[in-house]
Coordinates of C-alpha atoms and ligand atoms in Angstrom, one line a residue:
M1243 CA 95.8 21.3 124.6
A1244 CA 97.6 24.5 126.2
R1245 CA 100.9 23.3 127.7
G1246 CA 103.9 25.1 129.6
C1247 CA 104.3 28.8 129.5
G1248 CA 103.5 28.7 133.5
M1249 CA 99.7 28.9 132.3
K1250 CA 97.3 27.3 134.4
M1251 CA 95.4 24.4 132.8
K1252 CA 91.9 23.4 133.3
I1253 CA 91.7 20.3 135.3
S1254 CA 89.5 17.7 133.5
K1255 CA 90.9 14.3 134.8
T1256 CA 91.9 12.7 137.8
V1257 CA 94.7 10.3 138.8
Y1258 CA 94.6 8.2 141.8
I1259 CA 98.2 6.9 142.9
N1260 CA 98.6 4.0 145.2
T1261 CA 102.2 4.5 146.5
M1262 CA 103.6 1.4 148.1
G1263 CA 107.0 0.8 149.5
C1264 CA 110.0 3.3 150.6
Q1265 CA 110.5 6.9 150.5
M1266 CA 111.9 6.5 147.0
N1267 CA 108.5 5.8 145.9
V1268 CA 106.9 8.5 147.7
V1269 CA 109.2 10.9 146.1
D1270 CA 108.4 9.5 142.5
T1271 CA 104.7 9.7 143.5
E1272 CA 105.4 13.3 144.0
Q1273 CA 107.0 13.4 140.5
I1274 CA 104.3 11.6 138.8
E1275 CA 101.8 13.9 140.1
K1276 CA 103.6 17.0 138.9
I1277 CA 104.2 15.7 135.5
L1278 CA 100.9 14.4 134.8
S1279 CA 99.3 17.7 135.8
T1280 CA 101.1 19.1 132.7
I1281 CA 98.3 17.2 130.7
G1282 CA 95.4 18.2 132.9
Y1283 CA 95.5 15.4 135.5
E1284 CA 94.6 16.1 139.2
R1285 CA 95.1 13.9 142.0
T1286 CA 92.1 12.3 143.7
L1287 CA 91.8 10.0 146.7
S1288 CA 88.6 8.4 145.1
L1289 CA 89.6 5.2 143.2
D1290 CA 86.0 4.7 142.1
T1291 CA 86.0 7.9 140.0
A1292 CA 89.5 8.0 138.7
D1293 CA 90.2 8.4 134.9
L1294 CA 93.8 7.0 135.4
I1295 CA 94.9 4.7 138.4
I1296 CA 98.6 4.2 139.1
A1297 CA 100.0 1.5 141.4
N1298 CA 103.3 2.6 142.2
T1299 CA 104.9 -0.6 143.5
C1300 CA 107.6 -1.9 145.6
A1301 CA 109.5 -5.1 145.0
I1302 CA 112.1 -5.2 147.9
R1303 CA 110.4 -8.1 149.8
E1304 CA 108.1 -10.9 148.4
K1305 CA 105.2 -9.4 150.5
A1306 CA 105.5 -6.2 148.9
Q1307 CA 105.2 -7.7 145.5
Q1308 CA 102.1 -9.7 146.4
K1309 CA 100.5 -6.5 148.0
A1310 CA 101.2 -4.9 144.4
F1311 CA 99.6 -7.7 142.6
S1312 CA 96.5 -7.9 144.9
F1313 CA 95.7 -4.1 144.3
L1314 CA 96.0 -4.4 140.6
G1315 CA 93.9 -7.6 140.9
R1316 CA 91.2 -5.4 142.3
L1317 CA 91.1 -3.2 139.5
A1318 CA 90.1 -5.8 136.8
G1319 CA 86.3 -5.3 137.9
L1320 CA 86.6 -1.5 137.9
K1321 CA 88.2 -1.4 134.2
K1322 CA 85.2 -3.4 133.1
R1323 CA 82.7 -1.3 134.6
K1324 CA 84.2 1.9 133.7
A1325 CA 84.8 2.7 129.9
G1326 CA 88.0 4.6 129.3
L1327 CA 89.7 4.1 132.5
I1328 CA 93.5 3.7 132.2
V1329 CA 95.1 1.2 134.6
S1330 CA 98.7 1.4 135.1
I1331 CA 101.6 -0.2 137.1
G1332 CA 105.0 1.8 138.0
G1333 CA 107.8 1.3 140.1
C1334 CA 110.0 -1.5 141.2
V1335 CA 107.6 -4.3 140.3
A1336 CA 107.1 -3.0 136.8
Q1337 CA 110.7 -2.7 136.1
Q1338 CA 111.3 -6.2 137.3
E1339 CA 108.4 -7.7 135.7
G1340 CA 107.9 -5.5 132.5
E1341 CA 106.0 -7.6 129.6
R1342 CA 105.0 -10.2 131.8
I1343 CA 102.6 -8.1 133.5
L1344 CA 100.9 -7.1 130.3
K1345 CA 100.6 -11.0 129.6
R1346 CA 99.3 -12.0 133.0
M1347 CA 96.9 -8.8 133.4
P1348 CA 95.0 -8.1 130.3
Y1349 CA 93.3 -5.1 131.9
V1350 CA 96.5 -3.2 132.4
D1351 CA 97.1 -0.7 129.9
L1352 CA 100.6 0.8 130.9
V1353 CA 103.6 -0.5 132.6
F1354 CA 106.3 2.1 133.4
G1355 CA 109.6 1.3 134.9
T1356 CA 111.5 3.4 137.5
D1357 CA 113.4 5.6 134.9
A1358 CA 110.3 6.2 132.6
I1359 CA 108.4 8.8 134.7
C1360 CA 109.5 11.7 132.5
R1361 CA 108.0 10.1 129.6
L1362 CA 104.4 9.5 131.3
P1363 CA 102.5 12.3 129.7
E1364 CA 103.3 11.1 126.1
M1365 CA 102.2 7.5 127.0
V1366 CA 99.1 8.1 128.7
Q1367 CA 98.1 10.5 125.8
Q1368 CA 98.9 7.7 123.6
I1369 CA 96.7 5.5 125.2
E1370 CA 93.9 8.0 125.6
V1371 CA 94.0 8.4 121.8
E1372 CA 95.0 5.1 120.2
K1373 CA 93.2 3.2 123.1
C1374 CA 96.5 1.0 122.8
R1375 CA 98.8 -0.5 125.6
V1376 CA 102.2 0.6 126.3
I1377 CA 105.3 -0.7 128.0
D1378 CA 108.3 1.4 128.8
V1379 CA 110.9 -0.2 131.3
E1380 CA 114.1 1.2 129.7
T1381 CA 116.8 2.4 132.1
T1382 CA 119.0 5.2 132.2
T1383 CA 122.5 5.9 133.3
S1384 CA 121.7 9.5 134.1
V1385 CA 120.0 10.7 137.0
N1386 CA 116.2 11.6 136.7
E1387 CA 115.7 15.3 137.2
F1388 CA 112.7 16.9 138.4
E1389 CA 112.3 20.6 139.6
N1390 CA 110.5 19.3 142.8
G1391 CA 110.5 22.6 144.6
I1392 CA 108.1 24.1 142.0
A1393 CA 105.6 21.1 142.4
L1394 CA 105.8 21.2 146.1
H1395 CA 104.9 24.7 146.5
N1396 CA 101.3 23.8 146.8
H1397 CA 101.8 21.2 149.6
R1398 CA 103.1 23.3 152.6
E1399 CA 104.4 20.5 154.5
A1400 CA 107.1 21.1 156.8
A1401 CA 109.1 18.1 156.3
K1402 CA 110.2 16.7 153.0
F1403 CA 112.2 14.2 151.2
V1404 CA 114.9 15.3 148.5
T1405 CA 116.5 12.4 146.3
I1406 CA 120.1 13.0 146.0
M1407 CA 120.9 9.7 144.3
Q1408 CA 119.3 6.8 142.7
G1409 CA 120.1 3.1 142.2
C1410 CA 122.9 1.0 144.2
D1411 CA 126.3 -0.6 143.2
N1412 CA 126.5 -2.8 146.3
Y1413 CA 124.8 -6.0 145.5
C1414 CA 124.0 -7.5 148.6
T1415 CA 123.1 -11.0 147.8
Y1416 CA 119.4 -10.6 149.2
C1417 CA 118.8 -7.4 147.3
V1418 CA 116.7 -6.5 144.3
V1419 CA 117.5 -2.8 144.5
P1420 CA 120.5 -2.7 141.9
Y1421 CA 118.3 -4.7 139.5
V1422 CA 115.3 -2.3 139.7
R1423 CA 116.9 0.9 140.4
G1424 CA 119.7 0.5 138.2
R1425 CA 123.4 1.6 138.9
E1426 CA 124.4 4.4 141.7
K1427 CA 123.8 7.8 140.1
S1428 CA 124.1 11.1 142.0
R1429 CA 122.5 14.3 141.1
A1430 CA 124.8 17.4 141.0
S1431 CA 125.1 19.3 144.1
G1432 CA 123.9 22.6 142.7
K1433 CA 120.8 21.2 141.5
I1434 CA 119.9 19.8 144.9
I1435 CA 120.8 22.9 146.9
K1436 CA 118.6 24.9 144.4
E1437 CA 115.8 22.5 145.2
I1438 CA 116.1 22.8 148.9
R1439 CA 116.1 26.7 148.8
E1440 CA 112.9 26.3 146.8
L1441 CA 111.7 23.8 149.3
A1442 CA 112.6 26.3 152.1
K1443 CA 111.1 29.4 150.5
S1444 CA 107.7 27.2 150.4
G1445 CA 107.8 26.7 154.0
V1446 CA 109.6 23.5 154.2
R1447 CA 111.7 23.3 157.5
E1448 CA 113.2 19.9 157.6
V1449 CA 114.9 18.0 154.4
T1450 CA 115.6 14.2 154.4
L1451 CA 118.2 13.5 151.8
L1452 CA 117.4 10.5 150.4
G1453 CA 119.4 7.7 148.5
Q1454 CA 120.3 3.9 148.7
N1455 CA 123.4 4.6 150.1
V1456 CA 124.0 8.3 150.8
N1457 CA 127.7 8.0 152.0
S1458 CA 129.0 7.1 148.9
Y1459 CA 127.2 10.3 147.2
G1460 CA 129.1 11.8 144.3
K1461 CA 132.2 9.5 144.6
K1462 CA 131.5 7.9 141.1
E1463 CA 131.0 11.4 139.5
G1464 CA 133.9 13.1 141.5
L1465 CA 131.3 15.5 143.2
C1466 CA 131.7 16.9 146.5
T1467 CA 131.5 14.3 149.5
F1468 CA 128.2 13.6 151.1
A1469 CA 129.8 15.3 154.5
E1470 CA 130.3 18.6 152.3
L1471 CA 126.8 18.4 150.9
L1472 CA 125.3 18.5 154.1
R1473 CA 127.6 21.4 155.1
Q1474 CA 126.2 23.4 152.1
V1475 CA 122.6 22.6 153.3
N1476 CA 123.4 23.6 156.6
E1477 CA 123.6 27.0 155.2
I1478 CA 120.4 27.4 153.4
E1479 CA 118.2 29.9 155.3
G1480 CA 114.7 28.6 156.4
I1481 CA 115.9 24.9 156.7
L1482 CA 115.7 24.0 160.5
R1483 CA 116.6 20.2 160.4
I1484 CA 118.6 18.1 158.0
R1485 CA 118.3 14.1 158.0
F1486 CA 119.5 11.4 155.6
T1487 CA 118.6 7.8 154.8
T1488 CA 120.0 5.4 154.2
S1489 CA 123.7 5.0 155.1
H1490 CA 125.6 1.7 154.5
P1491 CA 127.8 1.1 157.3
K1492 CA 131.0 0.5 155.1
D1493 CA 131.0 3.8 153.8
L1494 CA 130.2 5.8 157.0
S1495 CA 133.2 8.2 156.8
D1496 CA 134.9 10.0 159.9
D1497 CA 134.2 12.9 158.3
L1498 CA 130.5 12.2 158.2
I1499 CA 130.5 10.8 161.7
G1500 CA 132.1 14.3 162.9
A1501 CA 129.4 16.1 161.1
F1502 CA 127.0 14.9 163.7
H1503 CA 128.9 17.1 165.8
S1504 CA 129.8 19.9 163.6
V1505 CA 126.7 20.6 161.2
E1506 CA 124.4 22.3 163.5
K1507 CA 121.3 21.5 161.7
L1508 CA 122.1 17.8 161.3
C1509 CA 119.5 15.9 163.5
D1510 CA 120.8 13.5 166.1
H1511 CA 119.7 10.2 164.4
V1512 CA 121.2 7.8 161.9
H1513 CA 119.7 4.8 160.2
L1514 CA 122.5 2.4 160.0
P1515 CA 121.2 -1.0 158.8
I1516 CA 123.4 -4.1 160.1
Q1517 CA 121.1 -6.7 158.4
S1518 CA 122.7 -9.5 161.0
G1519 CA 125.0 -9.7 163.8
S1520 CA 126.7 -12.7 162.4
N1521 CA 129.8 -12.1 160.8
A1522 CA 129.4 -15.6 158.8
V1523 CA 126.0 -14.4 157.6
L1524 CA 127.1 -10.6 156.8
K1525 CA 129.9 -12.5 154.5
R1526 CA 127.4 -14.3 152.7
M1527 CA 125.1 -11.0 152.4
N1528 CA 128.1 -9.2 150.9
R1529 CA 127.9 -6.5 153.4
K1530 CA 131.7 -6.0 153.2
Y1531 CA 131.8 -5.4 157.2
T1532 CA 132.3 -7.1 160.2
R1533 CA 130.1 -6.7 163.6
E1534 CA 133.3 -5.6 165.3
E1535 CA 133.6 -2.6 162.6
Y1536 CA 130.1 -2.0 162.8
L1537 CA 130.2 -1.6 166.7
T1538 CA 133.4 0.6 166.4
K1539 CA 131.5 2.7 164.0
V1540 CA 128.5 3.0 166.4
D1541 CA 130.8 4.0 169.4
R1542 CA 132.4 6.7 167.1
L1543 CA 129.0 8.0 166.7
R1544 CA 128.1 8.1 170.1
Q1545 CA 131.5 10.1 171.2
A1546 CA 130.8 12.7 168.2
C1547 CA 127.2 13.2 169.5
P1548 CA 126.4 11.6 172.8
G1549 CA 122.5 11.6 172.7
I1550 CA 122.3 10.1 168.9
A1551 CA 119.6 7.7 168.3
I1552 CA 120.6 4.9 165.9
S1553 CA 118.0 2.7 164.2
S1554 CA 118.6 -0.4 161.8
D1555 CA 117.3 -3.0 159.5
I1556 CA 117.6 -6.6 160.6
I1557 CA 116.9 -9.7 158.3
V1558 CA 116.2 -12.9 160.2
G1559 CA 116.3 -16.1 158.7
F1560 CA 118.8 -15.5 155.7
P1561 CA 119.8 -18.8 153.9
G1562 CA 122.1 -20.7 156.1
E1563 CA 121.3 -18.6 159.3
T1564 CA 122.1 -20.9 162.4
E1565 CA 120.8 -20.6 165.6
D1566 CA 124.1 -19.4 166.8
D1567 CA 124.2 -16.9 164.1
F1568 CA 120.6 -15.6 165.2
L1569 CA 122.1 -15.6 168.9
D1570 CA 124.7 -13.3 167.3
T1571 CA 122.0 -10.9 166.1
L1572 CA 120.1 -10.6 169.5
D1573 CA 123.7 -9.9 171.2
L1574 CA 124.3 -7.2 168.6
I1575 CA 121.1 -5.6 169.1
K1576 CA 121.6 -5.4 172.9
L1577 CA 125.2 -4.0 172.2
A1578 CA 124.1 -1.4 169.8
G1579 CA 121.5 -0.4 171.7
Y1580 CA 119.3 0.8 169.1
N1581 CA 116.3 3.3 169.4
S1582 CA 114.2 1.5 166.9
L1583 CA 114.4 -1.5 164.6
F1584 CA 112.9 -2.4 161.2
T1585 CA 112.9 -6.2 161.0
F1586 CA 112.3 -8.6 157.9
N1587 CA 111.6 -12.3 157.3
Y1588 CA 114.2 -13.0 154.4
S1589 CA 112.5 -13.8 151.2
D1590 CA 113.8 -14.9 147.6
R1591 CA 114.0 -12.0 145.1
P1592 CA 114.4 -12.5 141.6
N1593 CA 117.9 -12.1 140.2
A1594 CA 119.2 -11.9 143.8
P1595 CA 122.3 -14.5 144.4
A1596 CA 120.7 -15.3 147.7
A1597 CA 117.9 -16.8 146.1
A1598 CA 120.1 -19.8 144.9
F1599 CA 121.8 -20.3 148.4
P1600 CA 121.1 -23.7 150.2
N1601 CA 119.7 -24.3 153.5
K1602 CA 116.8 -22.1 153.4
V1603 CA 115.5 -21.6 156.9
H1604 CA 112.0 -23.0 157.5
P1605 CA 109.2 -20.1 157.5
A1606 CA 108.0 -21.3 161.1
E1607 CA 111.5 -20.9 162.4
Q1608 CA 111.8 -17.5 160.7
K1609 CA 108.5 -16.3 162.2
A1610 CA 110.0 -17.4 165.7
R1611 CA 113.1 -15.5 165.1
L1612 CA 111.5 -12.4 164.0
Q1613 CA 109.3 -12.6 167.3
S1614 CA 112.0 -12.7 169.5
V1615 CA 113.9 -10.0 167.7
L1616 CA 110.6 -7.9 168.1
S1617 CA 110.2 -8.6 171.8
L1618 CA 113.7 -7.7 172.6
Q1619 CA 113.8 -4.3 170.6
E1620 CA 110.3 -3.6 172.1
S1621 CA 111.9 -4.0 175.5
I1622 CA 114.6 -1.7 174.5
T1623 CA 112.6 0.7 173.3
T1624 CA 110.3 0.9 175.9
Q1625 CA 113.0 1.3 178.5
K1626 CA 114.6 4.4 176.5
N1627 CA 111.3 5.8 176.0
S1628 CA 110.3 5.8 179.7
E1629 CA 113.7 7.4 180.5
L1630 CA 112.4 10.5 178.6
V1631 CA 109.3 11.1 180.6
G1632 CA 109.8 14.5 182.5
S1633 CA 112.2 15.9 179.9
T1634 CA 111.6 18.7 177.6
A1635 CA 111.9 17.8 174.0
Q1636 CA 112.7 20.1 171.3
I1637 CA 110.2 19.2 168.2
L1638 CA 109.5 20.4 164.8
V1639 CA 105.6 20.2 164.5
E1640 CA 104.5 18.4 161.2
G1641 CA 100.6 18.7 161.8
K1642 CA 97.9 17.3 163.5
S1643 CA 98.5 13.8 165.2
K1644 CA 96.7 10.9 163.5
K1645 CA 94.7 9.8 166.4
Q1646 CA 92.6 12.1 168.0
R1647 CA 92.1 11.0 171.5
L1648 CA 88.8 12.3 173.1
N1649 CA 89.7 12.2 176.3
D1650 CA 92.5 14.5 176.1
V1651 CA 90.1 17.3 174.3
N1652 CA 90.4 20.3 177.0
P1653 CA 87.1 21.3 178.9
N1654 CA 86.6 24.3 176.1
G1655 CA 86.9 21.5 173.4
Q1656 CA 89.4 23.7 171.8
A1657 CA 92.5 21.3 172.0
I1658 CA 93.9 20.0 169.2
Q1659 CA 96.4 16.8 169.2
W1660 CA 99.4 18.0 167.3
S1661 CA 102.3 15.9 166.2
G1662 CA 105.8 16.6 165.6
R1663 CA 109.4 14.7 165.8
T1664 CA 112.4 15.1 168.2
S1665 CA 115.7 15.4 166.6
T1666 CA 116.1 11.9 167.2
N1667 CA 113.2 11.0 165.2
K1668 CA 110.8 10.3 167.9
V1669 CA 107.1 11.0 167.2
V1670 CA 105.8 13.0 169.8
N1671 CA 101.8 14.0 170.1
F1672 CA 100.9 17.0 172.2
I1673 CA 98.0 19.0 173.3
R1674 CA 98.0 22.6 172.8
N1675 CA 95.8 23.9 175.6
D1676 CA 97.1 27.2 176.0
H1677 CA 96.3 30.4 173.9
E1678 CA 99.4 32.2 173.6
G1679 CA 102.3 32.3 170.9
P1680 CA 101.2 31.4 167.2
G1681 CA 97.9 30.7 166.3
D1682 CA 97.3 26.7 165.6
E1683 CA 97.3 27.1 162.1
L1684 CA 101.1 28.5 162.3
L1685 CA 102.4 25.6 164.3
P1686 CA 103.3 23.3 161.7
G1687 CA 106.8 23.8 160.6
K1688 CA 107.6 25.3 163.9
L1689 CA 110.3 24.3 166.6
V1690 CA 108.4 24.0 169.9
H1691 CA 109.1 22.7 173.3
V1692 CA 107.2 19.9 174.6
E1693 CA 107.3 18.4 178.1
I1694 CA 107.0 14.5 177.6
E1695 CA 104.6 13.2 180.1
K1696 CA 103.8 9.8 178.7
A1697 CA 105.6 7.1 176.9
L1698 CA 104.0 4.6 174.7
A1699 CA 105.7 1.6 172.7
H1700 CA 105.9 3.8 169.5
S1701 CA 105.2 7.3 170.5
L1702 CA 105.7 9.8 173.4
W1703 CA 102.7 12.3 174.4
G1704 CA 103.4 15.7 176.0
K1705 CA 102.2 19.2 176.4
L1706 CA 103.4 22.5 174.7
V1707 CA 105.5 24.2 177.2
E1708 CA 107.0 26.7 174.7
A1709 CA 105.8 27.7 171.0
E1710 CA 109.1 29.6 169.8
P1711 CA 109.0 31.4 166.4
F1712 CA 111.5 30.1 164.1
G1713 CA 115.0 29.7 165.1
L1714 CA 117.1 26.9 166.1
K1715 CA 118.3 26.7 169.7
G1716 CA 121.6 24.9 170.2
K1717 CA 120.7 21.5 168.9
K1718 CA 122.6 19.5 171.7
Y1719 CA 120.8 20.7 174.7
Y1720 CA 117.4 18.7 174.5
A1721 CA 117.2 15.2 175.9
A1722 CA 114.9 13.7 173.4
Ligands
5AD266 N1 114.4 -10.4 152.2 C1 113.9 -9.6 153.3 N2 114.4 -8.3 153.7 C2 115.0 -7.7 152.6 N3 115.6 -6.3 152.7 C3 115.9 -6.3 151.4 N4 115.7 -7.3 150.6 C4 115.2 -8.0 151.5 C5 114.9 -9.6 151.1 N5 115.2 -10.1 150.2 C6 115.3 -5.6 153.8 C7 116.9 -5.1 154.3 C8 116.8 -3.6 153.7 C9 115.5 -3.1 153.8 C10 115.0 -2.0 153.2 O1 114.9 -4.3 153.4 O2 116.6 -5.0 155.6 O3 117.5 -2.6 154.7
SF4_267 FE1 120.2 -3.1 148.5 FE2 122.7 -3.5 149.7 FE3 122.0 -1.7 148.0 FE4 120.9 -1.5 150.4 S1 123.3 -1.3 149.9 S2 119.9 -1.1 148.5 S3 120.4 -3.6 150.7 S4 122.4 -3.9 147.5

């Protein structure tokens, strides 16, 4: 079989990849797709006709893991009906469960861990030839390196994730990540910059720098600081916006806070997971900050960048969380004035110390607390969104909106609903009903101005007022 040498391979086989979980898995899936193309696999959206099926799984919460197993369960019948089908599981559940999956699911041919993606071609070919079962959950201390940029040339998406580090050393007591993604390891800044330059050349306009704790980027390896990396990315021609996720509050340095003021392309949004508003719970979670320290950082961020949007993660029902602890969380949510929130019911995870903590909160109580958080945040978000009606927002167009609303199609039937994000990470859908400026096909990847006409719970709607060609207008001047 011809490989490498830049030769285009004849595509003969297809792979269906079900990506579950976080952005790390989204990036891993892109890498899986790229590396499997070297042995002739093309991505398909048809489960029934695929030659190879991969479940790229997430283990962060119990529910995510159940979802992975229920997807795999559905494949047992398919495997029986289709000779030669290869069923495979990758990602965090594969890393965590390893051998147990082969024992429990006789129809699974391949189990590969989070560090084994680079060895996929050999493993798949071995299964094709020998009809055997293979497992590889080896971990490594070095970072997985893939030249994403080249693979992504075909996609022409406006916004992309770029992994800058993997793993985590924080050991929050509820979290499985250090056990399934390994120790923290950062990529060399030169490689990151090279990859982003390639992405920019291929039409990508926004990059989100990805890691479990980006603020501690390069510390271990003695590389540049994360704020310095942001300044380097800011210099890359063609890139219009920079985002990053996730930041651990304890490592949010003054230098990084200052970057929201001084790094022109850095978007006005930070995801800063608090997890709980109770100091007692934060201590048991091993988060290494207090609510007071957290709120001081929120104030500093708002001083550096007055319009900054802040989002967060909250876990409700952590073992031993009392009613008063929970009230502290509600209070903190109000004080922080989050723009959006991701909320989770605590669940025990294998290896995570909190699984052995006493005083588990009853599921019914957890459910009620989750509901209280959701409705509080919904009222805050609705209020914040409604304040934006009538303002003009600069958005980066990502593509057509998901929900095409028939009523909004203009009389000529030519309007298309587009979707993009503000610098503050709000989704704005808009109708293009003029015929000036760039052609519709050129809209994705453009910064445009949209007048906000309507605020819904999770998105904003507006109309295009100016489609400008490439170029950053001073980022601080747009209300949304
Ligand atoms: N139970 C519930 N939520 C969890 N998270 C991580 N581990 C758990 C767990 N065991 C949440 C945290 C984290 C987000 C990605 O998932 O809020 O920030
Ligand atoms: Fe998990 Fe804590 Fe690391 Fe985040 S910082 S990945 S919650 S251990």
